[in-house]
CSV table of C-alpha atoms in Angstrom, one decimal:
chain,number,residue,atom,x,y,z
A,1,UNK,CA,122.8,166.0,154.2
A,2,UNK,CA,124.8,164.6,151.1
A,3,UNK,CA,124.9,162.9,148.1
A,4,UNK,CA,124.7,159.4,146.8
A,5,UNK,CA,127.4,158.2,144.9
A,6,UNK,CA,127.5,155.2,142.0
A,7,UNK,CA,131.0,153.5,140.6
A,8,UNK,CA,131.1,150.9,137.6
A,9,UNK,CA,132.5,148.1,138.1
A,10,UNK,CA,136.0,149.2,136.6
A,11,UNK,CA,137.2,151.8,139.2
A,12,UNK,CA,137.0,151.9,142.9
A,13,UNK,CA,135.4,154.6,145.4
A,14,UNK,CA,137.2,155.9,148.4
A,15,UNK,CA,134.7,157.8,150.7
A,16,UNK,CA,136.6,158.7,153.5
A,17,UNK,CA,135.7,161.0,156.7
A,18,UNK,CA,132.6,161.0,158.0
A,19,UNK,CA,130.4,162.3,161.3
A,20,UNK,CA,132.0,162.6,165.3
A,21,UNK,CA,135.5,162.6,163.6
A,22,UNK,CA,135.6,159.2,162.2
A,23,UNK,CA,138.5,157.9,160.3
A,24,UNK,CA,136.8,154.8,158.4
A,25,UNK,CA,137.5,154.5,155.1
A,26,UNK,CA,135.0,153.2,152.8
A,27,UNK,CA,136.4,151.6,149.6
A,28,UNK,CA,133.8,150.8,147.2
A,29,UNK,CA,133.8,148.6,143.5
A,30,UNK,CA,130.5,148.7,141.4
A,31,UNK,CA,128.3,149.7,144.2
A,32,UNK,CA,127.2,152.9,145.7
A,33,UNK,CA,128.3,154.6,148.6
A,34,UNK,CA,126.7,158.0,150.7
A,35,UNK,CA,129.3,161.0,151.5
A,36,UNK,CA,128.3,163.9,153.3
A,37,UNK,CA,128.9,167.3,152.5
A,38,UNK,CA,131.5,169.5,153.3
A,39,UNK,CA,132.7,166.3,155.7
A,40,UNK,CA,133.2,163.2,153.3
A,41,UNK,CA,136.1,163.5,150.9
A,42,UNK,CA,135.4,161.2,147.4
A,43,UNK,CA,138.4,160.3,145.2
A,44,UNK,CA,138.2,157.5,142.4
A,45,UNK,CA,141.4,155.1,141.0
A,46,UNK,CA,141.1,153.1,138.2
A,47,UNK,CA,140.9,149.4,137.6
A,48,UNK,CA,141.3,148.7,134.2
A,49,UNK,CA,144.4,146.6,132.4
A,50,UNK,CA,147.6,148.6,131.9
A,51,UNK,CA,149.9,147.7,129.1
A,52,UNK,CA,153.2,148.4,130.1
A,53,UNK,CA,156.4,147.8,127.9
A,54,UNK,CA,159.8,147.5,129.5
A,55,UNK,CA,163.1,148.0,127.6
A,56,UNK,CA,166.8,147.5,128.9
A,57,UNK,CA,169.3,148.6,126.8
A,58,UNK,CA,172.6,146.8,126.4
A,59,UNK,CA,172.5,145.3,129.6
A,60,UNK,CA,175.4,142.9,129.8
A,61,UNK,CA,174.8,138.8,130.7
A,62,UNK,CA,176.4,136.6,132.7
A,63,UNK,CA,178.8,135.7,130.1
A,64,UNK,CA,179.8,139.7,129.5
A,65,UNK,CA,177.6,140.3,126.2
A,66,UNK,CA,175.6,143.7,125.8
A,67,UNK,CA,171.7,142.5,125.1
A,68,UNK,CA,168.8,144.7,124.7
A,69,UNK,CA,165.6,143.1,125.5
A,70,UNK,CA,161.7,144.8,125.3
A,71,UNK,CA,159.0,143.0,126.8
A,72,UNK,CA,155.2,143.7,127.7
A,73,UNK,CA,153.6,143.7,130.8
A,74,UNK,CA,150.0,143.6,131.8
A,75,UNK,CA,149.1,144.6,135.7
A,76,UNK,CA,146.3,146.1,137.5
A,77,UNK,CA,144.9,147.4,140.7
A,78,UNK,CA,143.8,144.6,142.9
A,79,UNK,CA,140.2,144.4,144.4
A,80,UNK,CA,140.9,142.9,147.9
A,81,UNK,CA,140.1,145.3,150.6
A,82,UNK,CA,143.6,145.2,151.7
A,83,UNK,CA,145.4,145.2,148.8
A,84,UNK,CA,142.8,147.8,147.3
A,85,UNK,CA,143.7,150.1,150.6
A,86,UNK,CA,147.5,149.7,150.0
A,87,UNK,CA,146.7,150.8,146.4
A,88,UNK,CA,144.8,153.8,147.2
A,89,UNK,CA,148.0,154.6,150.0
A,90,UNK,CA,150.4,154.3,147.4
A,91,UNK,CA,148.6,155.5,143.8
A,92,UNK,CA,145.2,157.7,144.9
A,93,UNK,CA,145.1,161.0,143.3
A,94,UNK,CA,147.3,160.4,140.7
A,95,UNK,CA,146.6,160.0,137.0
A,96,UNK,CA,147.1,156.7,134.8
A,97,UNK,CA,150.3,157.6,133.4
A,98,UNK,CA,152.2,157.8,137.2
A,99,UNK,CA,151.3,154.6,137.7
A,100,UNK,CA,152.4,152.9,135.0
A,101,UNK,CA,155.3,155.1,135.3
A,102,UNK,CA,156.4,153.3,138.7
A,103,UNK,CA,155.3,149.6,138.0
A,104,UNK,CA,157.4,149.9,134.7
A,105,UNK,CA,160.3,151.1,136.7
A,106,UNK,CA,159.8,148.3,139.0
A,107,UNK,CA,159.5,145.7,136.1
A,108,UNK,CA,162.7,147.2,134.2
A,109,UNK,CA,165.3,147.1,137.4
A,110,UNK,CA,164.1,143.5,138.1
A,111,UNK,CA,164.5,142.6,134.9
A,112,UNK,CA,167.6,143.9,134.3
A,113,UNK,CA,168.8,142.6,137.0
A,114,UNK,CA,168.0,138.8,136.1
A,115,UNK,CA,169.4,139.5,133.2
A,116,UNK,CA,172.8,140.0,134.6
A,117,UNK,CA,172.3,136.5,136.3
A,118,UNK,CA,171.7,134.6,132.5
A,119,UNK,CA,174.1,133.4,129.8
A,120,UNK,CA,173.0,135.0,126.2
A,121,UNK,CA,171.7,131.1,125.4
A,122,UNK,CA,169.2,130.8,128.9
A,123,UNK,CA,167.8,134.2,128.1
A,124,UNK,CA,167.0,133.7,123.8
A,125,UNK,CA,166.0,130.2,123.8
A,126,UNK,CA,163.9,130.0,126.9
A,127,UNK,CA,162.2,133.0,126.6
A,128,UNK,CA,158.7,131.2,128.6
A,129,UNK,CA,161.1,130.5,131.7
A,130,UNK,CA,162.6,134.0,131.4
A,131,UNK,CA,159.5,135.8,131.6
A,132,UNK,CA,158.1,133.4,134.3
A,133,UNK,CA,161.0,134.1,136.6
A,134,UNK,CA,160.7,138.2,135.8
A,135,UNK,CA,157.2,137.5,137.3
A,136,UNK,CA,157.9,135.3,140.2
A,137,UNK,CA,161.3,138.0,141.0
A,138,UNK,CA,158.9,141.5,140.1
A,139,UNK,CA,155.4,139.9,141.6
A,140,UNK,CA,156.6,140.8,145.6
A,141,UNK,CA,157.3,144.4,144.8
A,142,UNK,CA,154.7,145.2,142.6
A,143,UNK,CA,152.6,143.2,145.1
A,144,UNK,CA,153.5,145.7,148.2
A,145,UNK,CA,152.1,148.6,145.9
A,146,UNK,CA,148.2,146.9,145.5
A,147,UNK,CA,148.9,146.1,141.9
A,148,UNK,CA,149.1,142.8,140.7
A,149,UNK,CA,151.2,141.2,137.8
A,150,UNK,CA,148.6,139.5,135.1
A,151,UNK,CA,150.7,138.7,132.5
A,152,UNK,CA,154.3,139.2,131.0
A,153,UNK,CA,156.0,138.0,127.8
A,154,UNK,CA,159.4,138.8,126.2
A,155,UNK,CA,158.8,140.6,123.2
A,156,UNK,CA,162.3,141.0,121.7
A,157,UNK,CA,166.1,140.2,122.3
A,158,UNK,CA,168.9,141.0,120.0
A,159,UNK,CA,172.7,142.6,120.5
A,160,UNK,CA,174.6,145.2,118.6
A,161,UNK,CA,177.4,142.4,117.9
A,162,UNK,CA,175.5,139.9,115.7
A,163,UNK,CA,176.4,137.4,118.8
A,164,UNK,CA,172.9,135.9,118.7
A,165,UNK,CA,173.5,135.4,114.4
A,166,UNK,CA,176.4,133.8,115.3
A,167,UNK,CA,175.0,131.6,117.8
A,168,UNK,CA,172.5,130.6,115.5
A,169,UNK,CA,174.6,130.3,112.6
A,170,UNK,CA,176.9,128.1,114.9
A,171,UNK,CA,174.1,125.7,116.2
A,172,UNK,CA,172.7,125.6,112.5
A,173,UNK,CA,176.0,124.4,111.3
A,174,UNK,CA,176.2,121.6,114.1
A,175,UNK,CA,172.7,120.5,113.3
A,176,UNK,CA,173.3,120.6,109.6
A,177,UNK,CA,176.2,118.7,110.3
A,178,UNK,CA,174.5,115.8,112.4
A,179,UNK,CA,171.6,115.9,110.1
A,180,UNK,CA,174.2,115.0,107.5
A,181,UNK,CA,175.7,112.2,109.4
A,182,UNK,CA,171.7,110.9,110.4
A,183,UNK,CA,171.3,110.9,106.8
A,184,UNK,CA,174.3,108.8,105.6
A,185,UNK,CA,173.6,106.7,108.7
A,186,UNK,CA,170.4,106.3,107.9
A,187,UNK,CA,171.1,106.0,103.8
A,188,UNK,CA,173.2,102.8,104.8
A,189,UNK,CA,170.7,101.2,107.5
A,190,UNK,CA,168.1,102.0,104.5
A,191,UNK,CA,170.1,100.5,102.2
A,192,UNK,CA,170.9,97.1,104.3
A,193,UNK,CA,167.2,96.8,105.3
A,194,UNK,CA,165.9,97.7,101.9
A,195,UNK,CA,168.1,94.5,100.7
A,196,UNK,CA,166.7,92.4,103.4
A,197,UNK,CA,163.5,93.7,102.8
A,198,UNK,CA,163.2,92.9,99.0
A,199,UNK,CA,164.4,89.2,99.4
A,200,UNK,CA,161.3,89.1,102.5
A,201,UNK,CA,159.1,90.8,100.0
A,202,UNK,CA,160.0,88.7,96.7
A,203,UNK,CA,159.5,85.5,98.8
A,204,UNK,CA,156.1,87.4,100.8
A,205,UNK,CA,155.3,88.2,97.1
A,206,UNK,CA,155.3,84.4,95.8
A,207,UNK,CA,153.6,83.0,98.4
A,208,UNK,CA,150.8,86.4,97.8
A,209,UNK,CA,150.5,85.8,94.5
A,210,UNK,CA,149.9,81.9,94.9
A,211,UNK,CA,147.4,82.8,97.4
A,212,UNK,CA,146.2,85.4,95.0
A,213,UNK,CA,145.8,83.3,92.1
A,214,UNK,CA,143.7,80.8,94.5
A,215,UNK,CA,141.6,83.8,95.6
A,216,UNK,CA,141.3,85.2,92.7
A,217,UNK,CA,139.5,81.8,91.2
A,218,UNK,CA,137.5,81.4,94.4
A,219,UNK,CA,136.7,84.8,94.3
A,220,UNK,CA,135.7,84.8,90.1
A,221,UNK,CA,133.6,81.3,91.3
A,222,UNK,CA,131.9,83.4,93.9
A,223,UNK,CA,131.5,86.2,91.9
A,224,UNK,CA,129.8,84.0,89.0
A,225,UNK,CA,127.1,82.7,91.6
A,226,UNK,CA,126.9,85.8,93.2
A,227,UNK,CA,126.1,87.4,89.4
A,228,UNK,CA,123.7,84.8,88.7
A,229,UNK,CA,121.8,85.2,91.9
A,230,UNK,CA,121.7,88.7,92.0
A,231,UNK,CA,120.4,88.9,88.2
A,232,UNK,CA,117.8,86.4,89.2
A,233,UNK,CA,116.9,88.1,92.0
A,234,UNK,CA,117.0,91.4,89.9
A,235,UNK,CA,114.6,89.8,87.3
A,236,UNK,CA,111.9,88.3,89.5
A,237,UNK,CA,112.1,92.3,91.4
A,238,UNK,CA,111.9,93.9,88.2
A,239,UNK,CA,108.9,91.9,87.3
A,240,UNK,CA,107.1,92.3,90.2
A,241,UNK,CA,107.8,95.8,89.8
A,242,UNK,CA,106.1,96.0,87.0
A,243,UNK,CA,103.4,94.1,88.1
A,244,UNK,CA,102.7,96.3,90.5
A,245,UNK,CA,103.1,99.0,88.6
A,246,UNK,CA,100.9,97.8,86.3
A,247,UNK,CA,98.2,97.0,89.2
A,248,UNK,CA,99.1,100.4,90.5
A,249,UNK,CA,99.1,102.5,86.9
A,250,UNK,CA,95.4,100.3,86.4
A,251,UNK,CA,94.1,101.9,90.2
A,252,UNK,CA,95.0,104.8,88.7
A,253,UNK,CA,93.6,104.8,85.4
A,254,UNK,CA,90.1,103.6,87.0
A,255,UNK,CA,90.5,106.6,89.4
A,256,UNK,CA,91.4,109.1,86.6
A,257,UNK,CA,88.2,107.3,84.7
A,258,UNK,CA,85.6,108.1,87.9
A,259,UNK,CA,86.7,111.5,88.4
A,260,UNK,CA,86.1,112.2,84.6
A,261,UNK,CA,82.8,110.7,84.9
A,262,UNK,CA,82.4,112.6,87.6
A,263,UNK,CA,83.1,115.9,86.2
A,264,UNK,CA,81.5,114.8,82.7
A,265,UNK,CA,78.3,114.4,84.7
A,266,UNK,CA,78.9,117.9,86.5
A,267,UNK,CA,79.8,119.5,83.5
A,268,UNK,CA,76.1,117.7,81.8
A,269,UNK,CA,74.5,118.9,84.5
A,270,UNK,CA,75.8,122.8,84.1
A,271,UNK,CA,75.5,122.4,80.9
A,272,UNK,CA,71.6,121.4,81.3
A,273,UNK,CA,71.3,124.2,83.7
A,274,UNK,CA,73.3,126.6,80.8
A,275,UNK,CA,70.4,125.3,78.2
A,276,UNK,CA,67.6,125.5,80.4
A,277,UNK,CA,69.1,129.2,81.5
A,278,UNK,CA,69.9,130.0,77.6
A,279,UNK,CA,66.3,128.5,76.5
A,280,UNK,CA,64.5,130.7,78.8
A,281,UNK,CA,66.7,133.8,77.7
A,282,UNK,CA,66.0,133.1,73.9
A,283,UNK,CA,62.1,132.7,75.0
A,284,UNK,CA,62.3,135.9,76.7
A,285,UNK,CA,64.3,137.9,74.7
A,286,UNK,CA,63.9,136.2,71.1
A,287,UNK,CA,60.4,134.1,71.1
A,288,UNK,CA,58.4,136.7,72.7
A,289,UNK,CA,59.4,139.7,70.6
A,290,UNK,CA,59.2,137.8,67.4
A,291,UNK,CA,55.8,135.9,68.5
A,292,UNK,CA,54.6,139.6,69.0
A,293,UNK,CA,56.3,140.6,65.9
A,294,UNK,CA,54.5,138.3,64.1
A,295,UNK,CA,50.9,138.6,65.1
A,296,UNK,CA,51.8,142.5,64.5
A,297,UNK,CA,52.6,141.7,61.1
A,298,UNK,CA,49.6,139.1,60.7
A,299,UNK,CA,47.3,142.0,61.8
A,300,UNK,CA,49.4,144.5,59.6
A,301,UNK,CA,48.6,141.8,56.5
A,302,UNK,CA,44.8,141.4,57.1
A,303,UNK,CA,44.1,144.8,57.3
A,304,UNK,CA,46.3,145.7,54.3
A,305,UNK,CA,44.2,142.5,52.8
A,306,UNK,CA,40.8,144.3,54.6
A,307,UNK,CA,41.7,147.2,52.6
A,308,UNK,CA,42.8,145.5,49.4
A,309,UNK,CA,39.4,143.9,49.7
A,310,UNK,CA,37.3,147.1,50.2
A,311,UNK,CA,39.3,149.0,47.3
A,312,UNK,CA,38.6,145.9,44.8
A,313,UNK,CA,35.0,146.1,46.4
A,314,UNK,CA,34.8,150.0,45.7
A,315,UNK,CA,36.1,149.5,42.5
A,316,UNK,CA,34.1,147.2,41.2
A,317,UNK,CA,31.5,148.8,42.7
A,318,UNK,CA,32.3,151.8,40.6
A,319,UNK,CA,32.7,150.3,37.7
A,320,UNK,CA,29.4,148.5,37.8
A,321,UNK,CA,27.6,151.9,38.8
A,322,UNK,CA,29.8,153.7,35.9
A,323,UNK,CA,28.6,150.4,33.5
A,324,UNK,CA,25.0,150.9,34.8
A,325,UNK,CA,25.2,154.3,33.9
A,326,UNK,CA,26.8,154.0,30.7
A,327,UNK,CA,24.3,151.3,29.9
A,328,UNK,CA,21.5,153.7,30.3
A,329,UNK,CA,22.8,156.3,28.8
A,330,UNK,CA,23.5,153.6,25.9
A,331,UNK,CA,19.5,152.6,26.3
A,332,UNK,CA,18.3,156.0,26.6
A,333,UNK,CA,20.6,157.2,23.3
A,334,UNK,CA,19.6,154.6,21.2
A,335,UNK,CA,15.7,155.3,22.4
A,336,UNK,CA,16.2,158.5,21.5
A,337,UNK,CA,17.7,157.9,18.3
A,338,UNK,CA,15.4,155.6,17.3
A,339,UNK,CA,12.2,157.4,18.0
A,340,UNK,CA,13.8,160.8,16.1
A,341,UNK,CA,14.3,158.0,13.7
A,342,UNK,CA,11.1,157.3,13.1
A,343,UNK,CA,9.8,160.8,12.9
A,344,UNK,CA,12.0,161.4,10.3
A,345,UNK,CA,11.0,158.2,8.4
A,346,UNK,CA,7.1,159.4,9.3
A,347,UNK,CA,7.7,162.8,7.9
A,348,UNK,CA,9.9,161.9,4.7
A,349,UNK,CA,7.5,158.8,3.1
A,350,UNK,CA,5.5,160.6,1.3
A,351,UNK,CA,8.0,162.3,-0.5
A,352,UNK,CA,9.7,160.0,-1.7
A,353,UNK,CA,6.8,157.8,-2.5
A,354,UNK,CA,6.5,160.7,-4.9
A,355,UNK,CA,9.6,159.6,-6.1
A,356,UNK,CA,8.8,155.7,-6.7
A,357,UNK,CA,10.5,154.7,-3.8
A,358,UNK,CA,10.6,152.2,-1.1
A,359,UNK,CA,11.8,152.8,3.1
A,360,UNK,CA,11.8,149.5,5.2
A,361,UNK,CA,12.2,150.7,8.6
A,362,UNK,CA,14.4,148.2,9.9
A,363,UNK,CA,13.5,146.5,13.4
C-alpha cells in the first residue's frame, strides 16, 4: 500500500526506494508520483527564482584601486533530469536560505576575482560586458551544482577615494574642452558658409522672387477664373437646391395635407360616433325622464283642472240651490205677507170707513 503524491509545477518530487531493494530514483515536476509506505522516502526542493545580491568590498583592480561593487543575481534549480539529479545531490534537504547561501558565495569569489583582472575604467563604463563575463566565468560552477544562472546585472560601483569623481571630472573636463574647440571650429566653418550661403541665397532669392512675381500673376489669373467658375457653379447648385427643396418642402406639405385630412375625417367620424353615443345618452337619461316628467305634470294639471272644474261646478251648484232656496223663501215671505195683508185690510175697512176714509189695496 501507499499514497499518491501531487507537486505544482514550481518544486520538484524525489520518490526514492521502492520494492525488491531498488535504488531508482523518481524525480517528478507538476505531476504525480506513488510512494509506498514505510519503503519510499519523499523529499521536495524548490524551483522558484532566487534573488541573490553579491557585494565585494574594496577589492583592488588591476591598476591597484580599492572598489566596492554590489550586483544582483537571479538563478534557479534546473529541470533537466540530470541536472535536476545533481541538484537534489548537492541542495535536497536543505532550506532556501542554504542555497542561496552557496550560489552567492560562488557568484562573489568569481566576481571578485575578475575584478582583480580590470582597470577601474573597463569595470565603470562597461558595466553590460562586466556582468556578461561574471556570467560566462560563474555559469560552469554554478552549473556543476544543478542551478543555472538567469540573469546578472551590476548594481553599483564606487571607491572610498573619489577616484571614479575624478575620473569623471577628468573626462568631463577633456570633453568640455573638445566641445569647446568643435564649437569655435564650427562657429568659423558656420561663419564662412553662412557668407557663402547668403550671397547663394540673395542671388536664389532674385531669381525666387522673379519667378514669384510671375506666379503670383498666373496664379491671381487662375484664381480669378477659378473664383468665377466656382461662384457659378455655386449659383446654379444653390438654385437647384432650392428647387428641390422647394419640390421636396411641396411633397411634403401635400403629405402633411393628406394625413390631416386623414385624421380630420377620423376625428369626424369619432366625433359622429361621440354624438350619436352623447344623443342616445341625453335620450336615455334626459328625454325620457323629462318626457315622463311632463305627461306626469300634464296629468297632474288636468286633474288639478278636473277638480277646479268640479269645485266651480259644486259651487255654482250651491249657490243656485242656495238662490232657489232664497227665492222661495223670498216667494213664500211675500205670499205670506201679502195674504196677512189683506186680512188686515179685510178686517180694518169698515172702521175706518167710519172715519170717511179711503184703502186702495195696491196690486
Amino acid at each position: 500500500m501507499g499514497n499518491c503524491l501531487t507537486v505544482g509545477p514550481n518544486e520538484a518530487l524525489v520518490v526514492s526506494g521502492a520494492c525488491c531493494g531498488s535504488d531508482v530514483k523518481t524525480y517528478v515536476v507538476g505531476g504525480w508520483a506513488w510512494a509506498w509506505w514505510l519503503i519510499s522516502d519523499t523529499q521536495r526542493i524548490t524551483l522558484e527564482i532566487m534573488t541573490l545580491q553579491p557585494r565585494c568590498e574594496d577589492v583592488e583592480t588591476a591598476e591597484g584601486v580599492a572598489i566596492t561593487v554590489t550586483g544582483v543575481a537571479q538563478v534557479k534549480v534546473m529541470t533537466e533530469p540530470d541536472l535536476l539529479a545533481v541538484a537534489c545531490e548537492q541542495f535536497l534537504g536543505k532550506s532556501v536560505m542554504d542555497i542561496k547561501a552557496v550560489v552567492l558565495q560562488t557568484l562573489e569569489g568569481h566576481l571578485r576575482s575578475i575584478l582583480g583582472t580590470l582597470t577601474v575604467e573597463q569595470i565603470y563604463q562597461d558595466r553590460d560586458q562586466f556582468a556578461k563575463l561574471v556570467r560566462e566565468v560563474a555559469a560552469p560552477d554554478v552549473g556543476r551544482m544543478g542551478i543555472e544562472i538567469l540573469s546578472f546585472t551590476i548594481k553599483d560601483v564606487y571607491d572610498k577615494l573619489d577616484y571614479l569623481s575624478s575620473l569623471g571630472k577628468t573626462q568631463t573636463a577633456a570633453v568640455q574642452r573638445d566641445a569647446d574647440i568643435g564649437v569655435a571650429e564650427a562657429e568659423r566653418d558656420a561663419g564662412i558658409r553662412e557668407a557663402e550661403c547668403k550671397k547663394e541665397m540673395m542671388d536664389v532669392k532674385f531669381l525666387a522672387d522673379t519667378k514669384m512675381a510671375d506666379s503670383k500673376r498666373e496664379l491671381e489669373l487662375q484664381k480669378a477664373a477659378f473664383n468665377q467658375e466656382v461662384n457659378t457653379k455655386k449659383a446654379e447648385a444653390q438654385l437647384a437646391y432650392e428647387l428641390q427643396a422647394a419640390k421636396e418642402q411641396q411633397k411634403i406639405r401635400l403629405e402633411e395635407i393628406e394625413i390631416q385630412v386623414v385624421q380630420r375625417k377620423k376625428q369626424i367620424t369619432i366625433e359622429e360616433k361621440e354624438i350619436s353615443r352623447t344623443d342616445k345618452e341625453l335620450i336615455a337619461t334626459v328625454k325620457r325622464p323629462a318626457e315622463a316628467e311632463a305627461f306626469k305634470m300634464q296629468q297632474l294639471a288636468e286633474g288639478q283642472k278636473m277638480k277646479k272644474v268640479l269645485i266651480a261646478q259644486a259651487e255654482a251648484e250651491k249657490i243656485r240651490k242656495i238662490g232657489e232656496a232664497e227665492a222661495t223663501s223670498i216667494e213664500a215671505v211675500g205670499k205670506a205677507e201679502s195674504t196677512s195683508s189683506l186680512i188686515y185690510r179685510r178686517t180694518q175697512i169698515p172702521h175706518n170707513r167710519q172715519r170717511g176714509f179711503t184703502y186702495f189695496q195696491m196690486s
